[in-house]
Amino acid sequence: MATISAQSVQKSFDSLEVLSRLDLEIQDCEFVSILGPSGCGKTTLLRTVAGLEKATSGQILLDGQPVTGPRPDLTLVFQNFRLLPWRTVEANVGYGLRLRGVPKAEARERVQQKIDMVGLRGYEKKYPYQLSGGMQQRVGLARALAIDPKYLLMDEPFGALDAQTRELMQEELLSIWADSPKTVMFVTHSIDEAIVLSDRVVVMEAKPGRIVDDIRIPFERPRSAVDIRTDPVFAELRQHMWGLLRHEDRPVAAGGAPGE
Amino acid sequence: MTSSAVAPVSTSSAGASPASPAAPPAGAPLRRSRNRLGWLGSEPVLWVLGLLLVPVVWHLYSMVNDDKLIVGPLDVARAFGDLTASGELFTAAQSSGTVLVTGLVAGAIPGLVVGILVGRFRLLDLVVDPYINAAFATPLVAIVPILIVALGFGVQAKIVIVAMFVFFPVAISTATGVREVPRDLVELARSFCAREYTVWRDVLIPGALPYIVTGFRLAIGRALIAVVVAEFSTSVTGLGFMILRYSRRFRMAEGLVPVVLLMIVGFVLFWALKRVEKRLSVWRATP
């Protein structure tokens, strides 16, 4: 089982309260998006679940175990890719496997499989600087999936990509997830992205960061992003979430929230 | 350097027809085109000419000057041959080479480790940084006599002197480089449960590499100085001994031979380092 449970998690940086006694349950193999304006603490929440930040009070349980630091069965995908620039595509994808001491032959096979999966066959020997942003994030995704994690945490992974690449990547993520479901926590400030991808969308508000709504997304899986976008239910959900975010009267929220 | 030194000579030989100085097209390199120099302008030719310039001037000067103490490059070359044939140069070079290599290693490894620690841990940096910079600014030659009192005249003293000269540039450059490595990448490694030493191996050292190479380049230059300083001021051995011995007997050509050898060694080490750096930096976009 791979469940995530945040229990009255509170986090402050100095005197600034970023998360205010927040509770959240994520089921095994559920895809949950955390949607909210900039500064609502959604990234802090994700980092706390990942063991990169410590909660000031409260706790996070993964499969019942309290989080004390990074775990081998959890990986992250970052908005700014974070590839090692001095390593080739295949070495970057194999990074987690190498750290875990997976035998070379097995690692090579798994790396190649993930590279094929994200459509980067032929780019194995390229260095990150030779790739476009979309390709770099494919490497980031393949790297995260290569260790076959139970938990996949994504922090605005497509936020730095152009609109078309972004939709393409969403489509690919849908099909990857359909093939091997994992417990996914997906932070985004795009309403569309959250609806298209998720089983549930958790909407947060800022100052202090808290959950204001938790919305089940009714679309059947396997999904097609294109079909969903033209569904009337999609428009309804979108309008509902937009209404929630609009409450935030600060300009940051208005600019960040509408999605693409 | 080489090309600019040769430029006046070649322009005068080729410059009978004053080429009209047409404005360079936009986006053209700022350096002047060398087309006007004809075949003289090709890079290998200029390189060789530049290399010959100083020896030729030196040779001409020694020819017109009667002073016996002013020897020419040919005299030095002859002395080089003699001292090589007798085996004296080799023995001396072996002794100095041992000190150089041991001292380099003994200084570079701690320099690398301290540099990474200081660059990685901010609080340590706060405490140690003033000392490192003060020591780097101190003319280390000044404490050589004090070191000798503590360590004696033996080979250990020489190695310590060289290591000391090497340590600081390596430590300071490495620390600077490690500070420049994006913290995001360190965090990425942590998120994959990397241990501290794998963070060093996979992230900090490769990320700081351009700075580390710069530190090594400085260190090699300083190590060569340190070898000679050590040999002059402790028990006199090796190439330093040869320099002293022959110059005291006014045999300037022989006295210059170790100097030339040290120059060649420095040149070769710089070149080798450059090659290594080039191989290790294939991942960087060439500007």
Coordinates of C-alpha atoms in Angstrom, one line a residue:
Chain A
M1 CA 0.0 0.0 0.0
A2 CA 1.2 3.5 -0.8
T3 CA -0.9 6.0 1.1
I4 CA -0.1 9.5 2.1
S5 CA -1.5 11.0 5.2
A6 CA -0.9 14.5 6.4
Q7 CA -2.0 15.0 10.0
S8 CA -2.5 18.6 11.1
V9 CA 0.7 19.6 9.4
Q10 CA 1.8 23.1 10.4
K11 CA 4.9 24.8 8.9
S12 CA 6.4 28.2 9.7
F13 CA 9.4 29.9 8.3
D14 CA 10.5 32.2 11.1
S15 CA 7.2 33.9 12.1
L16 CA 5.5 33.3 8.8
E17 CA 3.0 30.5 8.8
V18 CA 3.1 28.8 5.5
L19 CA 0.9 25.8 6.3
S20 CA -1.8 25.9 8.9
R21 CA -2.8 22.6 10.6
L22 CA -3.4 20.9 7.3
D23 CA -5.0 17.4 6.9
L24 CA -4.9 15.4 3.7
E25 CA -5.4 11.8 2.8
I26 CA -4.3 10.3 -0.4
Q27 CA -5.2 6.7 -1.3
D28 CA -3.0 4.0 -2.8
C29 CA -2.5 4.7 -6.5
E30 CA -4.6 7.8 -6.4
F31 CA -3.6 10.8 -8.6
V32 CA -4.1 14.0 -6.5
S33 CA -3.4 17.5 -7.7
I34 CA -2.7 20.3 -5.3
L35 CA -4.0 23.5 -6.9
G36 CA -3.5 26.9 -5.6
P37 CA -2.1 30.4 -6.2
S38 CA 1.6 31.2 -5.8
G39 CA 2.6 31.3 -2.2
C40 CA -0.2 29.1 -0.9
G41 CA 2.3 26.6 0.5
K42 CA 1.5 23.8 -2.0
T43 CA 5.2 23.3 -2.8
T44 CA 6.1 23.4 0.9
L45 CA 3.5 20.7 1.5
L46 CA 5.0 18.5 -1.3
R47 CA 8.5 19.1 0.0
T48 CA 7.4 18.1 3.5
V49 CA 5.9 14.9 2.2
A50 CA 9.1 14.2 0.3
G51 CA 11.2 14.6 3.5
L52 CA 13.0 17.6 2.2
E53 CA 11.4 19.9 4.8
K54 CA 10.4 19.2 8.4
A55 CA 6.9 20.1 9.6
T56 CA 7.0 22.5 12.5
S57 CA 4.3 20.4 14.1
G58 CA 2.0 17.6 13.0
Q59 CA 3.3 14.7 10.9
I60 CA 3.2 13.0 7.5
L61 CA 2.7 9.3 7.3
L62 CA 3.6 7.3 4.2
D63 CA 1.9 3.9 4.4
G64 CA 1.6 4.5 8.1
Q65 CA 5.3 5.3 8.6
P66 CA 6.2 8.9 9.7
V67 CA 8.4 10.7 7.2
T68 CA 11.8 11.6 8.6
G69 CA 13.8 12.3 5.4
P70 CA 14.0 11.2 1.8
R71 CA 12.9 7.7 1.1
P72 CA 14.0 5.2 -1.5
D73 CA 10.5 4.5 -2.7
L74 CA 9.6 8.1 -3.4
T75 CA 10.8 10.3 -6.2
L76 CA 10.4 13.9 -7.3
V77 CA 10.0 15.7 -10.6
F78 CA 11.0 19.3 -10.4
Q79 CA 9.8 22.3 -12.3
N80 CA 13.4 23.3 -13.2
F81 CA 14.2 19.7 -14.3
R82 CA 17.4 19.5 -12.2
L83 CA 19.4 17.3 -14.6
L84 CA 23.0 16.8 -13.9
P85 CA 24.5 18.9 -16.7
W86 CA 27.7 16.8 -16.9
R87 CA 25.9 13.6 -17.4
T88 CA 24.4 12.2 -20.6
V89 CA 20.6 11.4 -20.9
E90 CA 21.1 7.8 -20.1
A91 CA 23.4 8.6 -17.1
N92 CA 20.8 11.0 -15.8
V93 CA 18.0 8.5 -16.2
G94 CA 20.1 5.9 -14.5
Y95 CA 21.1 8.2 -11.6
G96 CA 18.7 6.8 -9.0
L97 CA 19.4 3.2 -10.0
R98 CA 23.2 3.8 -9.7
L99 CA 22.7 5.3 -6.2
R100 CA 20.7 2.2 -5.2
G101 CA 23.5 -0.1 -6.5
V102 CA 21.3 -1.8 -9.1
P103 CA 23.6 -4.1 -11.1
K104 CA 24.9 -2.5 -14.3
A105 CA 23.2 -4.8 -16.8
E106 CA 19.9 -4.6 -15.2
A107 CA 20.2 -0.8 -14.8
R108 CA 21.0 -0.4 -18.5
E109 CA 17.9 -2.4 -19.5
R110 CA 15.6 -0.4 -17.2
V111 CA 17.1 2.9 -18.3
Q112 CA 16.6 2.0 -22.0
Q113 CA 13.0 1.0 -21.3
K114 CA 12.3 4.4 -19.6
I115 CA 14.1 6.3 -22.4
D116 CA 11.9 4.5 -24.9
M117 CA 8.8 5.2 -22.9
V118 CA 9.3 9.0 -22.9
G119 CA 10.3 8.9 -26.5
L120 CA 13.9 9.8 -26.3
R121 CA 15.4 6.9 -28.1
G122 CA 18.4 8.1 -30.1
Y123 CA 19.2 10.8 -27.5
E124 CA 20.9 8.5 -25.0
K125 CA 24.4 10.0 -25.4
K126 CA 23.2 13.7 -25.5
Y127 CA 24.0 16.1 -22.8
P128 CA 21.2 18.2 -21.2
Y129 CA 22.3 21.4 -22.9
Q130 CA 21.6 19.8 -26.2
L131 CA 18.0 19.2 -25.4
S132 CA 14.9 21.4 -25.4
G133 CA 13.0 22.1 -22.2
G134 CA 10.4 19.5 -23.0
M135 CA 13.0 16.8 -23.7
Q136 CA 14.8 17.7 -20.5
Q137 CA 11.7 17.2 -18.5
R138 CA 11.1 13.9 -20.2
V139 CA 14.5 12.9 -18.9
G140 CA 13.4 14.2 -15.4
L141 CA 10.3 12.0 -15.7
A142 CA 12.2 9.0 -16.9
R143 CA 14.7 9.4 -14.1
A144 CA 12.0 9.5 -11.5
L145 CA 10.2 6.5 -12.9
A146 CA 13.3 4.4 -13.5
I147 CA 13.6 3.4 -9.8
D148 CA 9.9 2.3 -10.0
P149 CA 8.8 4.4 -7.0
K150 CA 5.6 3.8 -5.1
Y151 CA 5.2 7.6 -4.6
L152 CA 5.7 10.1 -7.4
L153 CA 5.7 13.7 -6.4
M154 CA 5.6 16.4 -9.1
D155 CA 6.2 20.0 -8.4
E156 CA 4.7 22.0 -11.3
P157 CA 6.6 19.7 -13.6
F158 CA 5.3 21.3 -16.8
G159 CA 5.2 24.9 -15.6
A160 CA 8.4 25.8 -17.5
L161 CA 7.2 24.4 -20.8
D162 CA 5.4 26.1 -23.6
A163 CA 1.6 25.5 -24.0
Q164 CA 1.8 22.8 -26.7
T165 CA 4.6 20.8 -25.1
R166 CA 2.7 21.0 -21.9
E167 CA -0.4 19.4 -23.3
L168 CA 1.7 16.8 -25.0
M169 CA 3.4 15.9 -21.7
Q170 CA 0.0 15.8 -19.9
E171 CA -1.2 13.3 -22.5
E172 CA 2.0 11.2 -22.0
L173 CA 1.7 11.3 -18.3
L174 CA -1.8 10.0 -18.5
S175 CA -0.8 7.0 -20.6
I176 CA 2.3 6.3 -18.4
W177 CA 0.1 6.4 -15.3
A178 CA -2.5 4.2 -16.9
D179 CA 0.2 1.6 -17.6
S180 CA 1.6 1.5 -14.1
P181 CA -0.5 3.5 -11.6
K182 CA 1.3 5.0 -8.6
T183 CA 0.4 7.3 -5.8
V184 CA 0.9 10.7 -7.4
M185 CA 0.9 14.1 -5.7
F186 CA 0.9 16.8 -8.4
V187 CA 1.4 20.4 -7.6
T188 CA 0.2 22.9 -10.2
H189 CA -1.4 26.3 -10.6
S190 CA -3.1 25.4 -13.8
I191 CA -6.8 24.5 -13.3
D192 CA -7.0 22.6 -16.7
E193 CA -4.0 20.5 -15.9
A194 CA -5.3 19.5 -12.5
I195 CA -8.7 18.5 -13.9
V196 CA -7.3 16.6 -16.9
L197 CA -4.8 14.5 -14.9
S198 CA -6.3 13.9 -11.5
D199 CA -8.7 11.7 -9.6
R200 CA -9.0 14.5 -7.0
V201 CA -8.1 18.1 -7.0
V202 CA -7.3 19.7 -3.6
V203 CA -7.6 23.5 -3.8
M204 CA -5.5 25.6 -1.4
E205 CA -5.6 29.2 -0.3
A206 CA -2.8 31.3 0.9
K207 CA -1.9 33.2 4.1
P208 CA -1.9 30.9 5.8
G209 CA -1.8 27.9 3.5
R210 CA -4.9 25.7 4.0
I211 CA -7.2 23.5 2.0
V212 CA -10.5 25.1 0.9
D213 CA -11.9 22.3 -1.2
D214 CA -11.4 18.7 -2.2
I215 CA -13.0 17.9 -5.5
R216 CA -13.5 14.4 -7.0
I217 CA -12.9 14.4 -10.8
P218 CA -15.5 12.0 -12.3
F219 CA -13.9 11.2 -15.7
E220 CA -13.3 7.5 -16.5
R221 CA -9.8 6.2 -17.1
P222 CA -8.0 5.6 -19.4
R223 CA -8.6 9.2 -20.4
S224 CA -7.8 11.4 -23.3
A225 CA -7.0 15.0 -22.5
V226 CA -8.7 16.2 -25.7
D227 CA -12.0 14.5 -24.9
I228 CA -12.0 15.8 -21.4
R229 CA -11.5 19.4 -22.4
T230 CA -14.6 19.3 -24.6
D231 CA -16.8 17.7 -22.0
P232 CA -19.4 20.0 -20.4
V233 CA -18.5 18.7 -17.0
F234 CA -15.0 20.0 -17.5
A235 CA -16.3 23.5 -18.0
E236 CA -18.4 23.2 -14.8
L237 CA -15.4 22.0 -12.8
R238 CA -13.2 24.6 -14.2
Q239 CA -15.7 27.4 -13.4
H240 CA -16.1 26.1 -9.8
M241 CA -12.4 26.0 -9.2
W242 CA -11.9 29.4 -10.8
G243 CA -14.5 30.7 -8.4
L244 CA -12.6 29.3 -5.4
L245 CA -9.4 30.8 -6.5
R246 CA -10.9 34.2 -7.4
H247 CA -11.6 34.7 -3.7
E248 CA -8.0 35.3 -3.4
D249 CA -8.1 39.0 -4.2
R250 CA -4.3 39.4 -4.5
P251 CA -3.0 40.0 -8.0
V252 CA -0.6 37.0 -7.7
A253 CA -3.6 34.7 -7.5
A254 CA -5.5 36.3 -10.3
G255 CA -2.5 36.0 -12.6
G256 CA -1.5 32.5 -11.6
A257 CA -4.8 30.8 -11.3
P258 CA -6.6 30.8 -14.7
G259 CA -4.4 28.1 -16.2
E260 CA -3.7 28.0 -19.8
Chain B
M1 CA 51.0 36.9 -26.9
T2 CA 53.0 35.1 -29.6
S3 CA 51.1 36.7 -32.5
S4 CA 51.2 40.2 -31.2
A5 CA 54.9 39.9 -30.6
V6 CA 55.4 38.9 -34.3
A7 CA 53.0 41.3 -35.8
P8 CA 55.2 44.3 -36.3
V9 CA 57.8 42.3 -38.2
S10 CA 55.4 40.7 -40.5
T11 CA 53.4 43.9 -41.3
S12 CA 56.5 45.6 -42.4
S13 CA 57.4 42.8 -44.7
A14 CA 54.0 42.6 -46.2
G15 CA 52.7 46.1 -45.8
A16 CA 54.1 47.9 -48.9
S17 CA 50.5 48.4 -50.2
P18 CA 48.5 50.0 -47.5
A19 CA 45.2 48.1 -47.5
S20 CA 42.2 50.4 -47.2
P21 CA 40.8 49.9 -43.7
A22 CA 37.2 48.9 -44.7
A23 CA 34.8 48.9 -41.9
P24 CA 34.3 45.3 -40.7
P25 CA 30.8 43.9 -41.3
A26 CA 28.5 43.8 -38.4
G27 CA 29.0 40.7 -36.2
A28 CA 32.5 40.2 -37.4
P29 CA 35.0 39.1 -34.8
L30 CA 36.6 42.0 -33.0
R31 CA 40.1 40.6 -33.6
R32 CA 41.7 42.0 -36.7
S33 CA 41.6 39.6 -39.7
R34 CA 45.0 38.2 -40.5
N35 CA 44.5 37.9 -44.2
R36 CA 46.7 40.9 -44.9
L37 CA 49.7 39.0 -43.7
G38 CA 49.4 36.4 -46.4
W39 CA 51.0 33.0 -45.6
L40 CA 52.7 34.6 -42.6
G41 CA 49.3 35.0 -41.1
S42 CA 48.6 31.3 -40.8
E43 CA 48.4 30.3 -37.1
P44 CA 51.1 27.5 -37.1
V45 CA 53.6 29.8 -38.8
L46 CA 52.9 32.6 -36.4
W47 CA 53.2 30.2 -33.5
V48 CA 56.6 29.0 -34.6
L49 CA 57.8 32.5 -35.3
G50 CA 56.7 33.6 -31.9
L51 CA 58.5 30.7 -30.3
L52 CA 61.7 31.6 -32.1
L53 CA 61.6 35.3 -31.4
V54 CA 63.0 35.4 -27.9
P55 CA 65.8 32.9 -28.5
V56 CA 66.9 34.7 -31.7
V57 CA 67.0 38.1 -30.0
W58 CA 68.8 36.5 -27.1
H59 CA 71.3 34.8 -29.4
L60 CA 72.0 38.1 -31.3
Y61 CA 72.4 39.9 -28.0
S62 CA 74.9 37.4 -26.7
M63 CA 76.8 37.5 -30.0
V64 CA 77.3 41.3 -30.0
N65 CA 78.1 41.3 -26.2
D66 CA 81.6 40.4 -25.2
D67 CA 80.7 39.8 -21.5
K68 CA 81.6 36.2 -20.8
L69 CA 78.8 35.9 -18.3
I70 CA 76.2 36.5 -21.0
V71 CA 75.7 33.1 -22.6
G72 CA 73.5 32.5 -25.6
P73 CA 70.8 29.9 -26.2
L74 CA 73.2 27.7 -28.1
D75 CA 75.6 27.6 -25.1
V76 CA 72.7 26.5 -22.9
A77 CA 71.6 23.9 -25.4
R78 CA 75.1 22.5 -25.5
A79 CA 75.3 22.5 -21.7
F80 CA 71.9 20.7 -21.7
G81 CA 73.3 18.0 -23.9
D82 CA 76.4 17.6 -21.8
L83 CA 74.6 17.4 -18.5
T84 CA 72.1 15.0 -19.9
A85 CA 74.8 12.8 -21.3
S86 CA 76.7 12.7 -17.9
G87 CA 73.5 11.7 -16.1
E88 CA 73.8 14.6 -13.7
L89 CA 70.6 16.4 -15.0
F90 CA 68.6 13.2 -14.7
T91 CA 69.7 12.5 -11.1
A92 CA 68.9 16.0 -10.1
A93 CA 65.6 16.0 -11.9
Q94 CA 64.6 12.8 -10.3
S95 CA 65.3 14.2 -6.8
S96 CA 63.4 17.4 -7.6
G97 CA 60.6 15.5 -9.4
T98 CA 60.0 13.3 -6.3
V99 CA 59.6 16.4 -4.2
L100 CA 57.4 18.0 -6.8
V101 CA 55.0 15.1 -7.3
T102 CA 54.8 14.1 -3.6
G103 CA 54.3 17.7 -2.6
L104 CA 51.6 18.3 -5.2
V105 CA 49.7 15.2 -4.1
A106 CA 50.2 16.0 -0.4
G107 CA 48.9 19.5 -0.9
A108 CA 46.2 19.0 -3.5
I109 CA 44.2 16.2 -1.8
P110 CA 43.8 18.0 1.6
G111 CA 43.2 21.2 -0.4
L112 CA 40.4 19.5 -2.3
V113 CA 38.8 18.1 0.8
V114 CA 39.0 21.3 2.8
G115 CA 37.8 23.3 -0.2
I116 CA 34.7 21.0 -0.5
L117 CA 34.0 21.1 3.2
V118 CA 34.3 24.9 3.4
G119 CA 32.2 25.4 0.2
R120 CA 29.6 22.9 1.4
F121 CA 29.0 23.9 5.0
R122 CA 28.3 27.6 5.5
L123 CA 29.1 27.7 9.2
L124 CA 32.5 26.0 8.7
D125 CA 33.1 28.5 5.9
L126 CA 32.4 31.4 8.3
V127 CA 35.0 30.1 10.8
V128 CA 37.8 28.8 8.4
D129 CA 37.6 31.3 5.6
P130 CA 39.6 34.2 7.2
Y131 CA 42.4 31.8 8.1
I132 CA 42.6 30.4 4.6
N133 CA 42.6 33.8 3.0
A134 CA 45.1 35.2 5.5
A135 CA 47.4 32.2 4.8
F136 CA 47.0 32.6 1.1
A137 CA 47.9 36.2 1.3
T138 CA 51.0 35.5 3.5
P139 CA 54.2 35.2 1.5
L140 CA 54.9 31.6 2.4
V141 CA 58.6 32.0 1.6
A142 CA 58.7 34.0 4.8
I143 CA 57.9 31.0 7.0
V144 CA 60.2 28.6 5.3
P145 CA 63.1 29.2 7.7
I146 CA 60.7 28.7 10.6
L147 CA 59.5 25.4 9.1
I148 CA 63.0 24.2 8.7
V149 CA 63.6 24.7 12.4
A150 CA 60.6 22.6 13.1
L151 CA 61.1 19.9 10.4
G152 CA 64.8 19.8 9.8
F153 CA 66.6 19.8 6.4
G154 CA 65.4 16.5 5.1
V155 CA 63.2 15.6 2.2
Q156 CA 60.0 15.8 4.5
A157 CA 60.7 19.5 5.0
K158 CA 60.8 20.0 1.2
I159 CA 57.6 18.1 0.7
V160 CA 55.8 20.1 3.4
I161 CA 57.0 23.3 1.8
V162 CA 55.7 22.3 -1.7
A163 CA 52.4 21.0 -0.2
M164 CA 51.9 24.2 1.6
F165 CA 52.3 26.2 -1.6
V166 CA 49.8 23.9 -3.3
F167 CA 47.2 23.6 -0.6
F168 CA 45.8 27.1 -0.5
P169 CA 45.1 27.8 -4.2
V170 CA 43.5 24.4 -4.5
A171 CA 41.4 24.9 -1.3
I172 CA 40.3 28.4 -2.2
S173 CA 39.4 27.6 -5.8
T174 CA 37.6 24.4 -4.9
A175 CA 35.6 26.2 -2.2
T176 CA 34.6 28.9 -4.6
G177 CA 33.5 26.3 -7.2
V178 CA 31.5 24.3 -4.7
R179 CA 29.7 27.4 -3.6
E180 CA 28.7 28.0 -7.2
V181 CA 27.1 24.5 -7.6
P182 CA 23.4 25.1 -7.7
R183 CA 21.8 24.0 -4.4
D184 CA 19.0 22.5 -6.4
L185 CA 21.3 19.8 -7.7
V186 CA 22.5 19.0 -4.2
E187 CA 18.9 18.7 -3.1
L188 CA 18.1 16.5 -6.1
A189 CA 20.8 14.1 -5.0
R190 CA 19.4 14.2 -1.4
S191 CA 16.0 13.4 -2.8
F192 CA 17.4 10.2 -4.3
C193 CA 18.8 9.3 -0.8
A194 CA 22.4 10.1 -1.8
R195 CA 25.0 9.8 1.0
E196 CA 27.3 12.7 1.6
Y197 CA 30.2 11.2 -0.3
T198 CA 28.1 10.4 -3.3
V199 CA 26.9 14.0 -3.3
W200 CA 30.6 15.0 -3.5
R201 CA 31.4 12.5 -6.2
D202 CA 28.3 13.1 -8.4
V203 CA 27.5 16.7 -7.8
L204 CA 30.0 18.9 -6.0
I205 CA 33.2 17.8 -7.7
P206 CA 31.9 17.8 -11.3
G207 CA 30.1 21.0 -10.7
A208 CA 33.1 22.7 -9.3
L209 CA 35.5 21.2 -11.8
P210 CA 36.3 24.4 -13.8
Y211 CA 37.3 26.1 -10.6
I212 CA 39.2 23.1 -9.4
V213 CA 41.2 23.0 -12.6
T214 CA 42.0 26.7 -12.2
G215 CA 43.2 26.0 -8.7
F216 CA 45.4 23.2 -10.0
R217 CA 46.9 25.5 -12.6
L218 CA 47.8 28.0 -9.9
A219 CA 49.1 25.2 -7.8
I220 CA 51.4 23.8 -10.5
G221 CA 53.1 27.2 -10.9
R222 CA 53.5 27.6 -7.2
A223 CA 54.7 24.1 -6.8
L224 CA 57.6 24.7 -9.2
I225 CA 58.6 27.8 -7.3
A226 CA 58.3 25.9 -4.0
V227 CA 60.6 23.1 -5.2
V228 CA 63.4 25.5 -5.9
V229 CA 62.7 27.5 -2.8
A230 CA 62.8 24.3 -0.8
E231 CA 66.0 23.2 -2.4
F232 CA 67.7 26.5 -1.9
S233 CA 66.8 26.8 1.7
T234 CA 67.0 23.2 3.1
S235 CA 69.7 20.7 2.3
V236 CA 70.8 21.7 -1.2
T237 CA 69.8 19.0 -3.6
G238 CA 68.3 18.4 -7.0
L239 CA 67.9 21.1 -9.7
G240 CA 68.2 23.9 -7.1
F241 CA 71.6 22.5 -6.2
M242 CA 72.7 22.5 -9.8
I243 CA 71.7 26.1 -10.2
L244 CA 73.6 27.2 -7.2
R245 CA 76.6 25.1 -7.9
Y246 CA 77.2 26.2 -11.5
S247 CA 76.3 29.9 -11.0
R248 CA 78.8 30.1 -8.1
R249 CA 81.4 28.9 -10.5
F250 CA 80.3 31.4 -13.1
R251 CA 79.2 28.6 -15.4
M252 CA 76.1 30.4 -16.5
A253 CA 75.1 28.0 -19.3
E254 CA 75.1 25.0 -17.0
G255 CA 73.3 27.1 -14.3
L256 CA 70.5 27.9 -16.8
V257 CA 69.9 24.3 -17.8
P258 CA 67.8 23.4 -14.7
V259 CA 65.9 26.6 -15.2
V260 CA 65.0 25.6 -18.8
L261 CA 64.1 22.2 -17.6
L262 CA 61.7 23.6 -14.9
M263 CA 60.2 25.8 -17.6
I264 CA 59.6 22.8 -19.9
V265 CA 58.1 20.8 -17.0
G266 CA 55.7 23.7 -16.1
F267 CA 54.7 24.0 -19.8
V268 CA 54.0 20.3 -20.2
L269 CA 52.0 20.1 -16.9
F270 CA 49.9 23.1 -18.0
W271 CA 49.3 21.5 -21.4
A272 CA 48.4 18.2 -19.8
L273 CA 45.9 19.9 -17.5
K274 CA 44.4 21.7 -20.4
R275 CA 43.8 18.4 -22.2
V276 CA 42.3 16.8 -19.1
E277 CA 40.0 19.8 -18.7
K278 CA 38.9 19.6 -22.3
R279 CA 38.0 16.0 -22.0
L280 CA 36.1 16.5 -18.8
S281 CA 34.1 19.5 -20.0
V282 CA 32.4 18.0 -23.1
W283 CA 29.1 18.5 -21.4
R284 CA 29.3 22.3 -21.5
A285 CA 27.9 24.2 -24.5
T286 CA 30.8 25.7 -26.4
P287 CA 30.2 29.5 -26.6

